[in-house]
PDB file of C-alpha atoms in Angstrom:
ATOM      1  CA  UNK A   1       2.590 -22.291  66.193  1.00  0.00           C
ATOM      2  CA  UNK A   2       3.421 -18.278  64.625  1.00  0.00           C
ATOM      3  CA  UNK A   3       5.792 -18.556  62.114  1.00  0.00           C
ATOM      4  CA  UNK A   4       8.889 -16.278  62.627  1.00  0.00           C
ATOM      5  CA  UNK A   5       9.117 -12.782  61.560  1.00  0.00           C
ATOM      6  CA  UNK A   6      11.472 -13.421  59.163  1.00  0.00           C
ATOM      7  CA  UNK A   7       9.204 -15.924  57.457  1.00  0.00           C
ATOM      8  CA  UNK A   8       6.528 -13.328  57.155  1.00  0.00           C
ATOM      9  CA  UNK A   9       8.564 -10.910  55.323  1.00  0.00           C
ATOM     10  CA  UNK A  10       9.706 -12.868  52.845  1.00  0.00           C
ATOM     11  CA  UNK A  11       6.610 -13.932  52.349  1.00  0.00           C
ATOM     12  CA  UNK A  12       5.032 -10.541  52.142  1.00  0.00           C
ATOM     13  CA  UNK A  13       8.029  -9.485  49.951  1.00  0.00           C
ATOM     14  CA  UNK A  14       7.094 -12.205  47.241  1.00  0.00           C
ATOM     15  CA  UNK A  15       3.648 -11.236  47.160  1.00  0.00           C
ATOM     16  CA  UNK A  16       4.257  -7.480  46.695  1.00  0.00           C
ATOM     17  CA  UNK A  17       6.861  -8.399  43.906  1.00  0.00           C
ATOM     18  CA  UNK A  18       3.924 -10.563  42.325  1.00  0.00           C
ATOM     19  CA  UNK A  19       1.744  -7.838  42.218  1.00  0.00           C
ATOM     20  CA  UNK A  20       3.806  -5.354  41.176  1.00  0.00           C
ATOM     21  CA  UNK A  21       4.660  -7.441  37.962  1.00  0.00           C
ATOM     22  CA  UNK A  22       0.804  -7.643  37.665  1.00  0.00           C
ATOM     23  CA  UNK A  23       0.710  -4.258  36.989  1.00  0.00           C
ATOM     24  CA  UNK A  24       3.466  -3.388  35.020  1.00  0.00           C
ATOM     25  CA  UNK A  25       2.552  -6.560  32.751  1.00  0.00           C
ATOM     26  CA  UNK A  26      -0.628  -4.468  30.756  1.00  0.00           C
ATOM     27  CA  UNK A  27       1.659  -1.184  30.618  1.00  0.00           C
ATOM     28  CA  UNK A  28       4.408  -2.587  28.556  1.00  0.00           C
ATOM     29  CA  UNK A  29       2.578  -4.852  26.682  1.00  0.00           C
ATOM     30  CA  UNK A  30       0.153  -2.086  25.841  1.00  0.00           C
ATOM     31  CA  UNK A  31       3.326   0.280  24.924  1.00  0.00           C
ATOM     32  CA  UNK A  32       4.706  -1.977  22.793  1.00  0.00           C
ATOM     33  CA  UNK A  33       1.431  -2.779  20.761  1.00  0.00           C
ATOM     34  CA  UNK A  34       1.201   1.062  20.230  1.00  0.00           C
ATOM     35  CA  UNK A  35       5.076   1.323  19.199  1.00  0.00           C
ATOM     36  CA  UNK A  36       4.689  -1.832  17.060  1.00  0.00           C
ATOM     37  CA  UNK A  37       3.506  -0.043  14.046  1.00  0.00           C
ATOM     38  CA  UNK A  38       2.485   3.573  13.040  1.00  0.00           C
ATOM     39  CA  UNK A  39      -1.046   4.279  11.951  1.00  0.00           C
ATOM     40  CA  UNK A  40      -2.290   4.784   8.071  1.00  0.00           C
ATOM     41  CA  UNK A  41      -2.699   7.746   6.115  1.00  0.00           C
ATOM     42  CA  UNK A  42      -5.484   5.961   5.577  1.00  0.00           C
ATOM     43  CA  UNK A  43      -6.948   3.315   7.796  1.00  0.00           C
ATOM     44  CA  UNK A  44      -9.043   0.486   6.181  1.00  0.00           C
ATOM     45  CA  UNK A  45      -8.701  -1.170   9.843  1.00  0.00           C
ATOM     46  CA  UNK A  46      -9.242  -5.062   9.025  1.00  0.00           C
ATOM     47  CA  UNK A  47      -9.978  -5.246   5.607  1.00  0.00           C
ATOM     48  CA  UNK A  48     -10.339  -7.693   2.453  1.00  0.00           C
ATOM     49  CA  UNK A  49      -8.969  -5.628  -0.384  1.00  0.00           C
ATOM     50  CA  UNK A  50      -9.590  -6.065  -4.232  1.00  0.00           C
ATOM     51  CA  UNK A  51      -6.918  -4.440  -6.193  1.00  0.00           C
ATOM     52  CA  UNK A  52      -8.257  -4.223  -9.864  1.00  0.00           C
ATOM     53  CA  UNK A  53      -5.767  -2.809 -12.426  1.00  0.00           C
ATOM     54  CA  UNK A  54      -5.217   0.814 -13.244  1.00  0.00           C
ATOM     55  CA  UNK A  55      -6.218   2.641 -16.178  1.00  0.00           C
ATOM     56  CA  UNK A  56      -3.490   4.715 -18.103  1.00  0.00           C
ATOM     57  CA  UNK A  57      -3.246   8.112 -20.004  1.00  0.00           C
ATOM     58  CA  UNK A  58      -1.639   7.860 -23.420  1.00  0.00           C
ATOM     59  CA  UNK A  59       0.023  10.667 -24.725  1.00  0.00           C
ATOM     60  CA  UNK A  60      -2.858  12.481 -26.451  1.00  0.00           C
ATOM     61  CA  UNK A  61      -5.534  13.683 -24.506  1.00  0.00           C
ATOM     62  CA  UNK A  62      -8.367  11.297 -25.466  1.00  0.00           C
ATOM     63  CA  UNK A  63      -6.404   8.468 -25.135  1.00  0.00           C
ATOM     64  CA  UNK A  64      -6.949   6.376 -22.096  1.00  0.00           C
ATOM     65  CA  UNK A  65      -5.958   2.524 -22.053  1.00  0.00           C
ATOM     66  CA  UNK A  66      -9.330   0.810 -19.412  1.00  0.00           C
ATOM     67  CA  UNK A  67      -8.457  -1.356 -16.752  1.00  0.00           C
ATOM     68  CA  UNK A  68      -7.038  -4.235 -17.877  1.00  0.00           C
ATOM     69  CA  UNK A  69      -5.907  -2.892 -21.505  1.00  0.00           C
ATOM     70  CA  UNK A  70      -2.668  -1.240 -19.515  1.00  0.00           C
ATOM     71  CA  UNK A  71       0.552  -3.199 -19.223  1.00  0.00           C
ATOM     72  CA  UNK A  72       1.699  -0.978 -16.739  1.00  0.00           C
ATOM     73  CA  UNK A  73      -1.518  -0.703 -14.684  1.00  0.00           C
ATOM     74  CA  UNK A  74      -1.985  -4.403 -14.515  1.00  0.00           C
ATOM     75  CA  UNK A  75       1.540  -4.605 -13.343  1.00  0.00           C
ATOM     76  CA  UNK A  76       1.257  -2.033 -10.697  1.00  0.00           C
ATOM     77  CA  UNK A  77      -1.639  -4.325  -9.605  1.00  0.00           C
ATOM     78  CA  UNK A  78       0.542  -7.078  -9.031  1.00  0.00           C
ATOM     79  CA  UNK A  79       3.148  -5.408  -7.006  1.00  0.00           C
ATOM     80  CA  UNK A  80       0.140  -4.022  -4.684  1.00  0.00           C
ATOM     81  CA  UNK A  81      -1.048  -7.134  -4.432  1.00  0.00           C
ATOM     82  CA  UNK A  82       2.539  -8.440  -3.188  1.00  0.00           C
ATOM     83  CA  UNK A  83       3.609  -5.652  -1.206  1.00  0.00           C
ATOM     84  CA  UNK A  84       0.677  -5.465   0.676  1.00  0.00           C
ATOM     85  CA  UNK A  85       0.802  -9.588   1.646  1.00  0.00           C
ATOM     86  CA  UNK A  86       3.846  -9.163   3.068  1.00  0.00           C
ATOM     87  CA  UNK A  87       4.348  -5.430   4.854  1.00  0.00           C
ATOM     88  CA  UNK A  88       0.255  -5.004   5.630  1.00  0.00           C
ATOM     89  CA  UNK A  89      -0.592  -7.411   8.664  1.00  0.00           C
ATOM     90  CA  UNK A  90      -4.456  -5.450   9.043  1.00  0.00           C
ATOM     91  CA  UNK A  91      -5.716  -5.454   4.745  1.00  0.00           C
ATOM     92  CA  UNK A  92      -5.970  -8.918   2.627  1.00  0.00           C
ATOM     93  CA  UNK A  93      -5.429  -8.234  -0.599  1.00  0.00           C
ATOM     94  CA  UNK A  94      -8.007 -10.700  -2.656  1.00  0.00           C
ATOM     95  CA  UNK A  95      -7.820 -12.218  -5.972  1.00  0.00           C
ATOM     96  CA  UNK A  96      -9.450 -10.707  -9.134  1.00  0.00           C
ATOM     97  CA  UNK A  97     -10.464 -13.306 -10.734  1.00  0.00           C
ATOM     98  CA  UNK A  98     -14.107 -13.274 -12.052  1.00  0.00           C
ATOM     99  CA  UNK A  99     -14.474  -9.341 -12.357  1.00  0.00           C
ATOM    100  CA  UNK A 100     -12.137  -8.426 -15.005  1.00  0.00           C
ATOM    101  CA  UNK A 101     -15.473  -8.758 -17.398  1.00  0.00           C
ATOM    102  CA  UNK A 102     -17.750  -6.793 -15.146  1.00  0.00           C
ATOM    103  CA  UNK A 103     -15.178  -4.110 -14.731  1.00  0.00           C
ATOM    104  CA  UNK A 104     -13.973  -4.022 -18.313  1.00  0.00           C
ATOM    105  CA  UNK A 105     -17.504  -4.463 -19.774  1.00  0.00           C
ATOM    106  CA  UNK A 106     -19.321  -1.240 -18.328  1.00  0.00           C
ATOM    107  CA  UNK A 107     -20.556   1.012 -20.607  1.00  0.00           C
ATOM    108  CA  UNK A 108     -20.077   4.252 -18.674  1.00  0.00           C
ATOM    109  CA  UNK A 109     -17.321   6.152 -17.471  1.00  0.00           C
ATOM    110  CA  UNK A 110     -18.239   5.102 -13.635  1.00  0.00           C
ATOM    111  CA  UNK A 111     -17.639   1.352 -12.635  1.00  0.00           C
ATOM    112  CA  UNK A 112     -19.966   0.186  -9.782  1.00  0.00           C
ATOM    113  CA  UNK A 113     -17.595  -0.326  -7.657  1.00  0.00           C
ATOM    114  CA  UNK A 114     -19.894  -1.778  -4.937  1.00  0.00           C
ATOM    115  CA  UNK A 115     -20.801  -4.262  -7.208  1.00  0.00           C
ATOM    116  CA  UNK A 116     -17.795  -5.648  -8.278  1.00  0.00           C
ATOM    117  CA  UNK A 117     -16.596  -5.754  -4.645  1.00  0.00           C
ATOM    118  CA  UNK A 118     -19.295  -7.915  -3.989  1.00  0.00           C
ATOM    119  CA  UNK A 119     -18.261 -10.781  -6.719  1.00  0.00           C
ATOM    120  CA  UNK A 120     -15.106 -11.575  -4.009  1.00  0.00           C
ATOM    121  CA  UNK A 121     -16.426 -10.712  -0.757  1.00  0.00           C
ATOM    122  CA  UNK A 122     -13.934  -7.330  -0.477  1.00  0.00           C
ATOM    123  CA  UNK A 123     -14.724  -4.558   2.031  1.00  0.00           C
ATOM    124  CA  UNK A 124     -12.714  -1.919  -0.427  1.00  0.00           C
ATOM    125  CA  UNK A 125     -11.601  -1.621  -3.724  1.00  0.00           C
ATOM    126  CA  UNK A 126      -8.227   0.034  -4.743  1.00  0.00           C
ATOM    127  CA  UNK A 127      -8.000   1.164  -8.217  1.00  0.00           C
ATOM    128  CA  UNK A 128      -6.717   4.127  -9.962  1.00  0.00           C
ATOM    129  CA  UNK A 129      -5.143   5.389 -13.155  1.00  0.00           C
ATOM    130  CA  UNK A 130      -1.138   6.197 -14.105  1.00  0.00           C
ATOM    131  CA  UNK A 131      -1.134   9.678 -15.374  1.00  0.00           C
ATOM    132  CA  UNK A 132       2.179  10.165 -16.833  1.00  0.00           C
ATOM    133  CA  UNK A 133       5.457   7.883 -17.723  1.00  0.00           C
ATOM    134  CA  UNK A 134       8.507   9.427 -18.434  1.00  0.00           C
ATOM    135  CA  UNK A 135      11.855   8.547 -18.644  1.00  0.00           C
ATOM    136  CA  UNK A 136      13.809  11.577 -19.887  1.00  0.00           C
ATOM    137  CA  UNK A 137      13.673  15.266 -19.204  1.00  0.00           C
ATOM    138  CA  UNK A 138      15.068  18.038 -21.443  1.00  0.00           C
ATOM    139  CA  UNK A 139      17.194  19.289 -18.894  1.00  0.00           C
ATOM    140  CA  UNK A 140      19.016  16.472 -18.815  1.00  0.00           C
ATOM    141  CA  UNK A 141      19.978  15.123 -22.249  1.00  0.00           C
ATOM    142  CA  UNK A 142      21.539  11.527 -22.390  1.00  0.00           C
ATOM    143  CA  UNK A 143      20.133  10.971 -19.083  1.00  0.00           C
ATOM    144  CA  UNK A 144      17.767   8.164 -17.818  1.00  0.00           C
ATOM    145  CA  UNK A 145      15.212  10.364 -15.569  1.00  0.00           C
ATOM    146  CA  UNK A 146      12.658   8.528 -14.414  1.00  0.00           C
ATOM    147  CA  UNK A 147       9.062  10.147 -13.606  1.00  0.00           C
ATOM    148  CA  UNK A 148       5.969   8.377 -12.576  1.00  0.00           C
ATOM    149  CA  UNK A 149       2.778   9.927 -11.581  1.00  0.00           C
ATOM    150  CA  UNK A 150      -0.329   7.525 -10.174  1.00  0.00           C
ATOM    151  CA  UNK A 151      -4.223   8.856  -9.118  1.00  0.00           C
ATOM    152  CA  UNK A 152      -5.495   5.899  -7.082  1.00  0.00           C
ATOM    153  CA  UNK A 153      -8.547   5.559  -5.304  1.00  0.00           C
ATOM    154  CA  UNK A 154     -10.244   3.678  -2.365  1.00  0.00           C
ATOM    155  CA  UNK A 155     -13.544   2.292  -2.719  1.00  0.00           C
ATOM    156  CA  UNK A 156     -16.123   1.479   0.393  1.00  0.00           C
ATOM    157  CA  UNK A 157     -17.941  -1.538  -0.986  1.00  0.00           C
ATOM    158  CA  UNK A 158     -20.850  -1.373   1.695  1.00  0.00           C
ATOM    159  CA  UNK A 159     -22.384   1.605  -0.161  1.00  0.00           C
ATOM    160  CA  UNK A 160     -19.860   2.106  -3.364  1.00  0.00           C
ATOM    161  CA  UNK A 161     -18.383   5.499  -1.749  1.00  0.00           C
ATOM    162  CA  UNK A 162     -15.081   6.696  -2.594  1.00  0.00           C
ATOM    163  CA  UNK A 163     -12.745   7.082   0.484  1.00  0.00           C
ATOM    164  CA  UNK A 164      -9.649   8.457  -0.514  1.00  0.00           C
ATOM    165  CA  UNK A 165      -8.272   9.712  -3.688  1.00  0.00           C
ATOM    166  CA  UNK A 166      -4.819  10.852  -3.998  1.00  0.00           C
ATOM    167  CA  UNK A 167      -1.884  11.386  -6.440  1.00  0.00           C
ATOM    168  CA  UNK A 168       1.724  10.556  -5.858  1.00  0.00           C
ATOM    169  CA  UNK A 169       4.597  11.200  -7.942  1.00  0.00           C
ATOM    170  CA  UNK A 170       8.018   8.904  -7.892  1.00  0.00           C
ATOM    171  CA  UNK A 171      11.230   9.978  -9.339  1.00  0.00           C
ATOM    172  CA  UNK A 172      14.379   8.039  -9.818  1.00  0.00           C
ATOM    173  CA  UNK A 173      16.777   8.914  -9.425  1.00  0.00           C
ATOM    174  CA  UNK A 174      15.539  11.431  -6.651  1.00  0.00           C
ATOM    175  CA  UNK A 175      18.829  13.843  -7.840  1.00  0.00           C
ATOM    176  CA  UNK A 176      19.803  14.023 -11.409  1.00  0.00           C
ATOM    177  CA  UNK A 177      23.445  14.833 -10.834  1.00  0.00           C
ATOM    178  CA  UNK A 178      23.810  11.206  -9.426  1.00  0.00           C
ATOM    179  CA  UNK A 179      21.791   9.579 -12.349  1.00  0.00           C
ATOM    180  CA  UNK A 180      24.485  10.017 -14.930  1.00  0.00           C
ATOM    181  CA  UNK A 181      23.055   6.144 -16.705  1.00  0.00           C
ATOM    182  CA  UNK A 182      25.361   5.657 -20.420  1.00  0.00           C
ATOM    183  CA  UNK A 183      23.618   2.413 -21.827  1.00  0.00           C
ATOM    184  CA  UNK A 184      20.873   1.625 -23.658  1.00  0.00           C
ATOM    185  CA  UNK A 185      17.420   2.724 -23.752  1.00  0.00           C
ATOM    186  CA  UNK A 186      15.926  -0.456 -24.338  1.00  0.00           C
ATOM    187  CA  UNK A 187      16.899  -2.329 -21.061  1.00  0.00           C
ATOM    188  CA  UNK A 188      17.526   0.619 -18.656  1.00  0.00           C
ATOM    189  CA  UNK A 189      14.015   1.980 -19.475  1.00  0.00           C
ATOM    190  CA  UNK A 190      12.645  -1.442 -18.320  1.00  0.00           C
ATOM    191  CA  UNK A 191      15.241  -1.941 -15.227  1.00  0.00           C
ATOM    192  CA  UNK A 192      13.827   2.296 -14.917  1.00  0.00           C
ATOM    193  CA  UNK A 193      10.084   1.142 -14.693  1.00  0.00           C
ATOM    194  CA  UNK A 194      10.494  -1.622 -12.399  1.00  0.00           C
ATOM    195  CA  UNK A 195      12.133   0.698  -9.778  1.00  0.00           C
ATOM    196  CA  UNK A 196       9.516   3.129  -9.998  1.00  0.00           C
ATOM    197  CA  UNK A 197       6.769   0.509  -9.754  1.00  0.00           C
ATOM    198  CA  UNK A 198       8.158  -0.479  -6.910  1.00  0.00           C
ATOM    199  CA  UNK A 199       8.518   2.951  -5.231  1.00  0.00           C
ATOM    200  CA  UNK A 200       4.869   3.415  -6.203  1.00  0.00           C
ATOM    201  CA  UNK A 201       3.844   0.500  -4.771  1.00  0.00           C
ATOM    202  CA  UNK A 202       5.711   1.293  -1.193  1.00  0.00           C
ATOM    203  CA  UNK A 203       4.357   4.791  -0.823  1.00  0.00           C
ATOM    204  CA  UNK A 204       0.514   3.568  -1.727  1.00  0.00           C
ATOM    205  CA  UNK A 205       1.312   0.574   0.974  1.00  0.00           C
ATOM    206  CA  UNK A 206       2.818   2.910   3.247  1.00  0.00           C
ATOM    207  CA  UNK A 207      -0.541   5.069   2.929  1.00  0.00           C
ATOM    208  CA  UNK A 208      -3.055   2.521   3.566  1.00  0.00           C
ATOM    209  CA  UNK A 209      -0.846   0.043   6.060  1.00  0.00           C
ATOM    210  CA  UNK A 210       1.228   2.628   7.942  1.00  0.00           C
ATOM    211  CA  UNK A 211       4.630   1.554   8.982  1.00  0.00           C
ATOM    212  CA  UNK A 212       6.743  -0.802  11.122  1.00  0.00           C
ATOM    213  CA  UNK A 213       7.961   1.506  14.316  1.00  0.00           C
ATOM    214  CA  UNK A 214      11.833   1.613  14.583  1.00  0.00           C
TER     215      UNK A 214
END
């Protein structure tokens, strides 16, 4: 017995509608894994991470405080460390626990980075050094001006090679005429740091992670 006509084309209908979802299914799904996040500066792709604390520059030229002997670099560190666990889905930042002697210990100038990677299973090693604190400018007397400068560097622990280095520079506040701060030096200077830590750390996250589309 034929079925009728009318049987047929619905039939036919719900096919063609099944098949047509079919292959609009990989288009948008592939769009929106494109849109979900922008690419890095620089991309690590899936990474384990060691973050080992920056050096610092004192104020006269031979002064330099080693990784590890820098408040401020080992803090820096640790908001890496936290920023990146929660805005960087592709890198996992890794403990450094068990190299702060072979890192603090070497004799020269040039840390093998390679091998210190190696002590936590890392793919790359971030590191760098803060060049400059400040937290006044002559300009601006009985003003809190922040200004925070940071070289940082990516090492390939595979064959120790450097893969980025950059420098970034933070201000806050970003215009003087709206940082017009009257109260101590002792507390703003430390509520001062602490925003330009964490300004550091989002621009050297932003860098290596890339972004969340909007």
């Amino acid at each position: 017995m034929t079925p009728p006509c009318s049987s047929i084309a619905a039939h036919l209908l719900h096919l063609s509608l099944r098949v047509l979802l079919l292959l609009l299914l990989p288009i948008s799904t592939g769009c929106s894994g494109t849109e979900e996040r922008l690419a890095p500066e620089v991309d690590l792709g899936e990474s384990r991470l060691l973050i080992v604390p920056f050096q610092e520059k004192g104020r006269s030229v031979s002064a330099l405080r080693w990784h590890y002997e820098s408040e401020e670099g080992i803090r820096l560190a640790q908001n890496l460390e936290m920023q990146m666990s929660s805005d960087c889905p592709p890198i996992t930042p890794l403990s450094d626990r068990g190299v702060e002697d072979l890192v603090f210990h070497t004799d020269s100038d040039e840390v093998p980075w390679d091998v210190v990677g190696r002590e936590v299973d890392a793919t790359h090693v971030l590191t760098g050094r803060i060049e400059s604190i400040r937290f006044s400018d002559p300009r601006t007397p009985g003003m809190l001006q922040g200004r925070f400068v940071v070289r940082w560097w990516v090492f390939r622990v595979s064959d120790g090679t450097r893969v980025t280095s950059k420098e970034f520079r933070v201000r806050v506040p970003e215009d003087p005429e709206s940082g017009k701060i009257y109260v101590s030096f002792e507390s703003s200077e430390r509520e001062l740091m602490a925003a330009l830590r964490a300004q550091m750390s989002q621009l050297i996250t932003l860098s290596l992670c890339g972004a969340e589309a909007e």
